[in-house]
Amino acid sequence: MPNTMGDRTKHRILMVSDFFFPNFGGVENHIYSLSQCLLKLGHKVLVVTHAYGNRSGVRYMTGGLKIYYVPWKPFVMQNTLPTFYGTLPIIRTILIREKISLVHGHQAFSTLCHEALMHARTMGYKVIFTDHSLYGFADVGSIHMNKVLQFTLAGVTQAICVSHTSKENTVLRSGLPPEKVFVIPNAVDTAMFKPAPERLGSNEIVIVVISRLVYRKGADLLVEVIPEVCSLYPNVRFIVGGDGPKRVRLEEMREKHFLQDRVEMLGAVPHAKVQSVLISGHIFLNSSLTEAFCIAILEAASCGLLTVSTRVGGVPEVLPDDMIVLAEPDPVDMVQAIKKAITILPQIDPQAMHLRMKNLYSWHDVAKRTVIVYDRALKCSNQTLLERLSRYLTCGAWAGKLFCLVMIIDFLLWHLLQLLQPAVDIEEVPDNILKHYQQGEVSWDCNEDQSLR
């Protein structure tokens, strides 16, 4: 069972996801930034993810953020192989060692997230789930993913979505009561994403694209939009950052239309260098076909770029109308949106846009709102196994019975581990107390073995 919290730490939070540093993306950025702000608020935060290459064991990041790189290798798309019960021993050990009070899982794609939330709920911990993506209802992949999500959310205490569109999508897919789902948007580090000191000239217009070059991110739309825009505006140049299976199509488009001098392909861009790429442009182009919330748009706006984006998912909720031009995910409509953006570009003040973003979005605000969800979750009453099984039975005629069987086996295995290795035999970790957290200066009261036991 979860331990009570000491006076010094408000909450002891375990973040769990297959997606984390050194991989870069919206989910990874969200977990890292939220964790850093929660640490500043005085909470104890740890992250559990799978091993990345040689990065295995326990590592520390800025601010004393402790990461457990569990020695499992990714199976497909950075996800670990589903084992159902294989992760129970190590998740149980971490929960007891670190005296965790609640578990916060991220991303429906994450196998490790689903398994950790299942084990934590079996052990009586309060669990929170944050959904970062939108899913359909008709294709085979979405149907299976939605059923897995329904199983996981049947046992969660509270859920968080990054946009109102995402909340509606999650409630419809999982059957979770809407009152248990909170909307807390992403944010942007405005101290990192600043405009160029001097305004760029208007003789040449630079359109920046930074995205994974995959179908879901609309890479096929770029193949049709870029040549059309280049033919309409001789003074327009594109910078494309990112990598993926669709990069070949973009390279072929560049060769076919002889645009080698007007379309620059950067490949994968490290997150630390994204700002330097953004400030070299005037317009940021997002061609996603589905998006719960696009952090890249926030980063571009914080750097003073006018955004042109497809009107999909939660994107219309992200920026005020005068900071973004929306278009349908259609090449013709996107070209018209870019033409409109070019005409209003002289009215854009990058420094003023940056100041507005600074007031609109803050990770500290996200952290404070997340703590409210944590407080509410911890006030929820504990449910017995029988009470929780009744919830799983509502997940479907056959699926409900299967889910109940999975949870009963998990419960029995947990009690077996209690007999083989009682909780009193697991050594608790002394707390790392952050002394200094100013301008990158970090120190702790104690040192700890940097390996998984």
Coordinates of C-alpha atoms in Angstrom, one line a residue:
M1 CA 0.0 0.0 0.0
P2 CA 1.2 3.6 -0.6
N3 CA 3.1 5.3 2.2
T4 CA 2.1 8.4 3.9
M5 CA 3.9 11.6 2.9
G6 CA 6.3 13.4 5.1
D7 CA 6.0 17.1 6.0
R8 CA 8.8 18.1 3.7
T9 CA 7.4 16.6 0.5
K10 CA 3.8 17.4 -0.5
H11 CA 3.4 14.5 -3.0
R12 CA 5.6 11.6 -4.1
I13 CA 4.8 11.2 -7.8
L14 CA 5.9 8.5 -10.2
M15 CA 5.7 9.4 -13.9
V16 CA 5.6 6.4 -16.2
S17 CA 5.9 6.3 -20.0
D18 CA 7.8 4.6 -22.7
F19 CA 8.5 8.0 -24.2
F20 CA 11.2 10.0 -22.5
F21 CA 14.7 11.5 -22.9
P22 CA 16.9 11.0 -24.8
N23 CA 14.1 10.6 -27.3
F24 CA 12.4 14.0 -28.2
G25 CA 8.8 14.7 -28.8
G26 CA 5.7 16.3 -27.3
V27 CA 5.1 13.7 -24.7
E28 CA 8.8 13.6 -23.6
N29 CA 8.9 17.4 -23.4
H30 CA 5.6 17.5 -21.4
I31 CA 6.9 14.9 -18.8
Y32 CA 10.2 16.6 -18.4
S33 CA 8.9 20.2 -18.1
L34 CA 6.0 19.2 -15.8
S35 CA 8.4 17.2 -13.5
Q36 CA 10.8 20.1 -13.2
C37 CA 8.0 22.5 -12.2
L38 CA 6.6 20.0 -9.7
L39 CA 10.1 19.7 -8.1
K40 CA 10.2 23.5 -7.7
L41 CA 6.9 23.3 -5.9
G42 CA 8.4 21.0 -3.4
H43 CA 7.1 17.6 -4.6
K44 CA 9.2 14.5 -5.1
V45 CA 9.1 13.4 -8.7
L46 CA 10.6 10.3 -10.4
V47 CA 10.3 9.0 -13.9
V48 CA 10.2 5.3 -15.0
T49 CA 10.9 4.5 -18.7
H50 CA 12.7 1.8 -20.6
A51 CA 16.4 1.7 -21.4
Y52 CA 17.6 3.7 -24.4
G53 CA 20.7 2.2 -25.9
N54 CA 23.4 2.1 -23.1
R55 CA 21.3 4.4 -20.9
S56 CA 20.1 1.9 -18.3
G57 CA 19.8 2.0 -14.5
V58 CA 19.3 5.2 -12.4
R59 CA 20.2 8.6 -13.8
Y60 CA 19.7 12.1 -12.5
M61 CA 18.7 15.1 -14.6
T62 CA 18.5 18.9 -13.9
G63 CA 16.9 19.8 -10.6
G64 CA 17.4 16.4 -9.0
L65 CA 14.9 14.6 -11.3
K66 CA 15.5 10.9 -10.8
I67 CA 15.0 8.6 -13.8
Y68 CA 14.7 4.8 -13.6
Y69 CA 15.7 3.4 -17.0
V70 CA 14.3 -0.1 -16.6
P71 CA 16.5 -2.6 -18.5
W72 CA 13.9 -3.4 -21.1
K73 CA 14.6 -2.7 -24.8
P74 CA 11.9 -1.1 -27.0
F75 CA 10.0 -3.6 -29.2
V76 CA 8.3 -1.4 -31.8
M77 CA 7.9 2.4 -32.1
Q78 CA 9.8 3.0 -28.8
N79 CA 7.3 0.7 -26.9
T80 CA 8.3 -2.2 -24.8
L81 CA 6.9 -5.7 -25.5
P82 CA 3.6 -6.2 -23.7
T83 CA 4.1 -8.7 -20.8
F84 CA 1.1 -8.0 -18.6
Y85 CA 2.8 -9.2 -15.5
G86 CA 6.5 -9.1 -16.3
T87 CA 6.8 -5.5 -15.0
L88 CA 5.1 -6.2 -11.7
P89 CA 8.1 -7.0 -9.6
I90 CA 10.2 -4.0 -10.6
I91 CA 7.3 -1.6 -10.5
R92 CA 6.4 -2.9 -7.0
T93 CA 10.0 -2.5 -5.8
I94 CA 10.2 1.1 -7.1
L95 CA 6.9 2.1 -5.6
I96 CA 7.9 0.8 -2.1
R97 CA 11.5 1.9 -2.3
E98 CA 10.6 5.5 -3.2
K99 CA 7.5 5.7 -0.9
I100 CA 5.3 6.8 -3.8
S101 CA 1.9 8.2 -3.1
L102 CA 0.5 8.3 -6.6
V103 CA 1.4 7.1 -10.1
H104 CA 0.9 9.3 -13.2
G105 CA 1.0 7.5 -16.6
H106 CA 1.4 9.3 -20.0
Q107 CA 0.3 8.4 -23.5
A108 CA -2.1 5.7 -24.6
F109 CA 0.6 4.2 -27.0
S110 CA 2.8 3.4 -24.0
T111 CA 2.8 -0.3 -23.0
L112 CA 4.8 0.5 -19.9
C113 CA 2.3 3.1 -18.9
H114 CA -0.6 0.7 -19.1
E115 CA 1.1 -2.1 -17.2
A116 CA 2.4 0.3 -14.5
L117 CA -1.1 1.8 -13.9
M118 CA -2.6 -1.7 -13.7
H119 CA 0.0 -2.9 -11.1
A120 CA -0.3 0.4 -9.1
R121 CA -4.1 0.1 -8.9
T122 CA -3.8 -3.5 -7.8
M123 CA -1.5 -2.4 -5.0
G124 CA -3.9 0.3 -3.9
Y125 CA -2.2 3.4 -5.2
K126 CA -4.1 6.3 -6.7
V127 CA -3.4 6.6 -10.5
I128 CA -3.6 9.4 -13.0
F129 CA -3.5 9.1 -16.7
T130 CA -2.7 11.9 -19.3
D131 CA -3.8 11.3 -22.9
H132 CA -1.7 13.2 -25.4
S133 CA -3.2 11.9 -28.7
L134 CA -6.5 11.6 -30.7
Y135 CA -7.7 8.3 -32.1
G136 CA -10.3 7.2 -34.5
F137 CA -13.1 4.7 -34.1
A138 CA -13.3 2.8 -37.4
D139 CA -10.0 1.3 -38.3
V140 CA -8.7 -1.9 -36.8
G141 CA -5.7 -0.3 -35.0
S142 CA -8.0 2.3 -33.3
I143 CA -10.6 -0.3 -32.3
H144 CA -7.9 -2.4 -30.5
M145 CA -6.2 0.7 -29.0
N146 CA -9.6 2.0 -27.7
K147 CA -10.3 -1.3 -26.0
V148 CA -6.9 -1.3 -24.2
L149 CA -7.6 2.3 -23.2
Q150 CA -11.0 1.3 -21.9
F151 CA -9.3 -1.3 -19.7
T152 CA -6.7 1.1 -18.3
L153 CA -9.1 3.9 -17.6
A154 CA -11.6 1.6 -15.9
G155 CA -9.2 1.7 -13.0
V156 CA -7.8 5.2 -13.0
T157 CA -8.6 7.7 -10.3
Q158 CA -8.5 10.8 -12.5
A159 CA -7.6 11.5 -16.1
I160 CA -6.1 14.6 -17.8
C161 CA -6.4 15.6 -21.5
V162 CA -4.4 18.4 -23.2
S163 CA -7.4 20.0 -25.0
H164 CA -11.2 20.0 -24.9
T165 CA -11.2 18.1 -28.2
S166 CA -8.9 15.5 -26.7
K167 CA -11.2 15.2 -23.6
E168 CA -14.3 14.6 -25.8
N169 CA -12.3 12.0 -27.8
T170 CA -11.1 10.2 -24.7
V171 CA -14.5 10.1 -23.0
L172 CA -16.1 8.7 -26.1
R173 CA -13.4 6.0 -26.6
S174 CA -13.1 4.9 -23.0
G175 CA -16.5 5.4 -21.5
L176 CA -14.9 7.3 -18.6
P177 CA -17.3 9.7 -16.8
P178 CA -16.6 13.3 -18.0
E179 CA -16.4 14.6 -14.4
K180 CA -13.3 12.5 -13.9
V181 CA -11.5 14.1 -16.9
F182 CA -9.7 17.4 -16.5
V183 CA -8.3 19.6 -19.3
I184 CA -4.8 21.0 -18.7
P185 CA -3.1 22.3 -21.9
N186 CA 0.6 22.0 -22.7
A187 CA 2.9 25.0 -22.3
V188 CA 6.1 26.3 -23.7
D189 CA 9.4 27.4 -22.1
T190 CA 9.4 31.1 -23.2
A191 CA 12.9 31.6 -21.6
M192 CA 14.3 29.1 -24.2
F193 CA 12.1 30.0 -27.2
K194 CA 12.8 33.7 -27.8
P195 CA 12.6 35.7 -31.0
A196 CA 15.7 36.9 -32.9
P197 CA 17.2 40.1 -31.4
E198 CA 16.7 41.9 -34.8
R199 CA 13.7 41.5 -37.0
L200 CA 14.3 39.5 -40.2
G201 CA 14.2 41.3 -43.6
S202 CA 11.2 41.0 -45.8
N203 CA 13.1 40.6 -49.1
E204 CA 13.0 36.8 -48.7
I205 CA 10.2 35.0 -46.8
V206 CA 11.3 31.8 -45.0
I207 CA 8.7 29.2 -44.1
V208 CA 9.8 26.7 -41.4
V209 CA 8.6 23.1 -41.0
I210 CA 9.7 21.1 -38.0
S211 CA 8.0 17.8 -37.6
R212 CA 8.4 14.0 -37.8
L213 CA 8.0 13.2 -41.5
V214 CA 5.3 10.6 -41.2
Y215 CA 1.8 10.3 -42.6
R216 CA 0.1 11.4 -39.4
K217 CA 2.0 14.7 -39.5
G218 CA 0.8 15.5 -43.0
A219 CA 4.1 15.0 -44.8
D220 CA 2.2 14.0 -48.0
L221 CA 0.5 17.4 -47.9
L222 CA 3.9 19.1 -47.8
V223 CA 4.8 17.3 -51.0
E224 CA 2.0 19.0 -52.9
V225 CA 2.0 22.4 -51.1
I226 CA 5.6 23.3 -51.3
P227 CA 6.0 23.3 -55.1
E228 CA 2.8 25.3 -55.5
V229 CA 3.9 28.0 -53.1
C230 CA 7.4 28.2 -54.6
S231 CA 5.8 28.7 -58.1
L232 CA 3.6 31.5 -56.8
Y233 CA 6.2 33.3 -54.8
P234 CA 9.8 33.4 -56.1
N235 CA 11.0 35.0 -52.9
V236 CA 9.8 32.2 -50.6
R237 CA 12.2 29.6 -49.2
F238 CA 11.4 26.5 -47.1
I239 CA 13.4 25.0 -44.2
V240 CA 12.3 21.5 -43.3
G241 CA 13.5 19.9 -40.1
G242 CA 12.7 16.4 -39.1
D243 CA 13.1 12.8 -40.2
G244 CA 10.9 9.9 -40.9
P245 CA 9.8 7.4 -43.6
K246 CA 8.2 10.2 -45.7
R247 CA 11.5 12.1 -46.0
V248 CA 12.1 10.2 -49.3
R249 CA 9.0 11.7 -50.8
L250 CA 10.1 15.2 -49.9
E251 CA 13.5 14.6 -51.4
E252 CA 12.0 13.3 -54.6
M253 CA 9.7 16.4 -54.8
R254 CA 12.7 18.6 -54.4
E255 CA 14.5 16.9 -57.2
K256 CA 11.5 16.7 -59.5
H257 CA 10.7 20.5 -59.3
F258 CA 14.4 21.6 -59.1
L259 CA 13.9 23.2 -55.7
Q260 CA 17.3 22.2 -54.2
D261 CA 18.2 25.9 -53.6
R262 CA 14.8 26.8 -52.1
V263 CA 13.9 23.8 -49.9
E264 CA 16.5 23.0 -47.3
M265 CA 16.3 19.6 -45.6
L266 CA 17.9 19.6 -42.2
G267 CA 17.1 16.1 -41.0
A268 CA 16.4 15.4 -37.4
V269 CA 16.9 18.6 -35.3
P270 CA 17.9 18.2 -31.6
H271 CA 15.4 20.0 -29.3
A272 CA 18.2 22.3 -28.0
K273 CA 18.7 23.6 -31.6
V274 CA 15.0 24.0 -32.5
Q275 CA 14.9 27.7 -31.4
S276 CA 17.9 28.6 -33.7
V277 CA 16.0 27.1 -36.6
L278 CA 12.7 28.8 -35.8
I279 CA 14.2 32.3 -35.6
S280 CA 15.6 32.0 -39.1
G281 CA 12.0 32.0 -40.5
H282 CA 8.9 34.2 -40.8
I283 CA 6.1 31.6 -40.9
F284 CA 5.8 28.2 -39.2
L285 CA 3.8 25.6 -41.2
N286 CA 2.1 22.7 -39.4
S287 CA 0.4 20.1 -41.7
S288 CA -0.7 17.5 -39.2
L289 CA -3.7 15.3 -40.0
T290 CA -4.5 14.7 -36.3
E291 CA -3.3 16.6 -33.3
A292 CA -4.6 16.7 -29.7
F293 CA -2.4 19.7 -28.9
C294 CA 0.7 20.9 -30.9
I295 CA 3.6 22.1 -28.7
A296 CA 5.5 22.9 -31.8
I297 CA 3.0 25.7 -32.6
L298 CA 3.6 27.2 -29.1
E299 CA 7.4 27.1 -29.6
A300 CA 7.0 28.8 -33.0
A301 CA 4.7 31.5 -31.7
S302 CA 7.0 32.1 -28.7
C303 CA 9.8 32.8 -31.3
G304 CA 7.6 35.3 -33.0
L305 CA 6.6 33.3 -36.1
L306 CA 3.1 33.5 -37.6
T307 CA 1.6 30.0 -37.8
V308 CA -0.2 28.4 -40.6
S309 CA -1.8 25.1 -39.6
T310 CA -4.4 22.5 -40.5
R311 CA -7.7 22.8 -38.6
V312 CA -7.6 19.4 -36.9
G313 CA -8.1 18.2 -33.4
G314 CA -7.3 20.6 -30.6
V315 CA -5.2 22.9 -32.8
P316 CA -7.9 25.7 -33.0
E317 CA -7.8 25.9 -29.2
V318 CA -4.0 26.6 -29.1
L319 CA -3.5 30.2 -30.3
P320 CA -5.6 33.4 -30.7
D321 CA -7.0 34.0 -34.2
D322 CA -4.6 36.8 -34.9
M323 CA -1.6 34.6 -34.3
I324 CA -2.6 31.6 -36.5
V325 CA -4.1 31.0 -40.0
L326 CA -6.1 27.8 -40.1
A327 CA -6.8 25.7 -43.2
E328 CA -8.5 22.4 -44.0
P329 CA -6.1 19.5 -44.5
D330 CA -6.3 20.0 -48.3
P331 CA -3.4 21.2 -50.5
V332 CA -5.5 23.9 -52.2
D333 CA -6.8 25.3 -48.9
M334 CA -3.3 25.2 -47.3
V335 CA -1.8 27.2 -50.2
Q336 CA -4.6 29.8 -49.8
A337 CA -3.8 30.0 -46.0
I338 CA -0.1 30.6 -46.8
K339 CA -1.0 33.3 -49.2
K340 CA -3.1 35.0 -46.5
A341 CA -0.3 34.6 -44.0
I342 CA 2.2 36.3 -46.3
T343 CA -0.2 39.3 -46.8
I344 CA -0.6 39.9 -43.0
L345 CA 3.1 39.2 -42.2
P346 CA 4.1 42.9 -42.1
Q347 CA 1.6 43.3 -39.2
I348 CA 3.3 40.7 -37.0
D349 CA 5.6 42.0 -34.2
P350 CA 7.7 39.0 -33.0
Q351 CA 8.6 40.6 -29.6
A352 CA 5.0 41.4 -28.9
M353 CA 3.9 37.9 -29.8
H354 CA 6.6 36.5 -27.5
L355 CA 5.3 38.6 -24.6
R356 CA 1.7 37.4 -25.2
M357 CA 2.9 33.8 -25.2
K358 CA 4.7 34.4 -22.0
N359 CA 1.4 35.5 -20.4
L360 CA -0.7 32.8 -22.1
Y361 CA 1.3 29.6 -21.4
S362 CA 3.4 28.6 -18.4
W363 CA 4.6 25.3 -17.2
H364 CA 4.4 26.5 -13.6
D365 CA 0.6 27.1 -14.2
V366 CA 0.3 23.6 -15.7
A367 CA 2.1 22.2 -12.7
K368 CA -0.2 24.0 -10.2
R369 CA -3.3 22.8 -12.0
T370 CA -2.0 19.3 -12.1
V371 CA -1.4 19.4 -8.4
I372 CA -5.1 20.2 -8.0
V373 CA -5.9 16.9 -9.8
Y374 CA -3.4 15.1 -7.6
D375 CA -5.1 16.5 -4.5
R376 CA -8.5 15.4 -5.7
A377 CA -7.3 11.9 -6.6
L378 CA -5.8 11.4 -3.1
K379 CA -9.1 12.3 -1.5
C380 CA -10.9 9.6 -3.5
S381 CA -11.9 6.6 -1.4
N382 CA -10.1 3.3 -1.8
Q383 CA -11.9 0.6 -3.7
T384 CA -11.7 -3.1 -3.0
L385 CA -11.0 -5.6 -5.7
L386 CA -14.6 -6.6 -6.0
E387 CA -15.7 -3.0 -6.4
R388 CA -13.1 -2.5 -9.2
L389 CA -14.1 -5.7 -10.9
S390 CA -17.7 -4.5 -11.3
R391 CA -16.3 -1.5 -13.3
Y392 CA -14.3 -3.9 -15.6
L393 CA -17.4 -6.0 -16.3
T394 CA -19.0 -3.0 -18.0
C395 CA -16.2 -3.0 -20.7
G396 CA -17.9 -5.6 -22.9
A397 CA -19.6 -9.0 -22.9
W398 CA -16.3 -10.8 -23.5
A399 CA -13.7 -8.1 -22.9
G400 CA -15.2 -7.4 -19.5
K401 CA -14.7 -10.9 -18.3
L402 CA -11.2 -11.1 -19.8
F403 CA -10.3 -7.8 -18.0
C404 CA -11.5 -9.2 -14.7
L405 CA -9.4 -12.3 -15.2
V406 CA -6.3 -10.2 -15.9
M407 CA -6.9 -8.2 -12.7
I408 CA -7.5 -11.2 -10.6
I409 CA -4.3 -12.8 -11.7
D410 CA -2.4 -9.6 -11.1
F411 CA -3.9 -9.4 -7.6
L412 CA -2.8 -13.0 -6.9
L413 CA 0.7 -12.4 -8.2
W414 CA 1.0 -9.3 -6.1
H415 CA 0.1 -11.3 -2.9
L416 CA 2.6 -14.0 -4.0
L417 CA 5.3 -11.3 -4.2
Q418 CA 4.3 -10.1 -0.8
L419 CA 5.0 -13.6 0.6
L420 CA 8.3 -14.1 -1.3
Q421 CA 9.6 -10.6 -0.6
P422 CA 7.7 -8.7 2.1
A423 CA 7.6 -4.9 1.8
V424 CA 9.6 -4.6 5.0
D425 CA 12.5 -6.4 3.3
I426 CA 12.7 -3.7 0.6
E427 CA 15.1 -1.0 1.5
E428 CA 13.6 2.5 1.3
V429 CA 15.6 5.2 -0.5
P430 CA 16.6 8.3 1.5
D431 CA 15.1 11.4 0.0
N432 CA 17.3 13.7 -2.1
I433 CA 16.7 17.1 -0.7
L434 CA 17.4 19.9 -3.2
K435 CA 19.5 22.6 -1.7
H436 CA 20.1 24.9 -4.6
Y437 CA 18.2 25.2 -7.8
Q438 CA 19.3 28.5 -9.3
Q439 CA 20.9 28.9 -12.6
G440 CA 21.7 25.2 -13.0
E441 CA 23.4 24.9 -9.6
V442 CA 22.2 21.6 -8.1
S443 CA 23.2 19.7 -4.9
W444 CA 21.7 17.1 -2.7
D445 CA 22.0 16.0 0.9
C446 CA 22.8 12.3 0.1
N447 CA 24.2 10.2 -2.6
E448 CA 22.6 7.0 -3.9
D449 CA 23.8 3.9 -5.8
Q450 CA 23.2 4.6 -9.5
S451 CA 22.0 1.1 -10.4
L452 CA 18.8 -0.9 -10.3
R453 CA 18.8 -3.5 -7.6

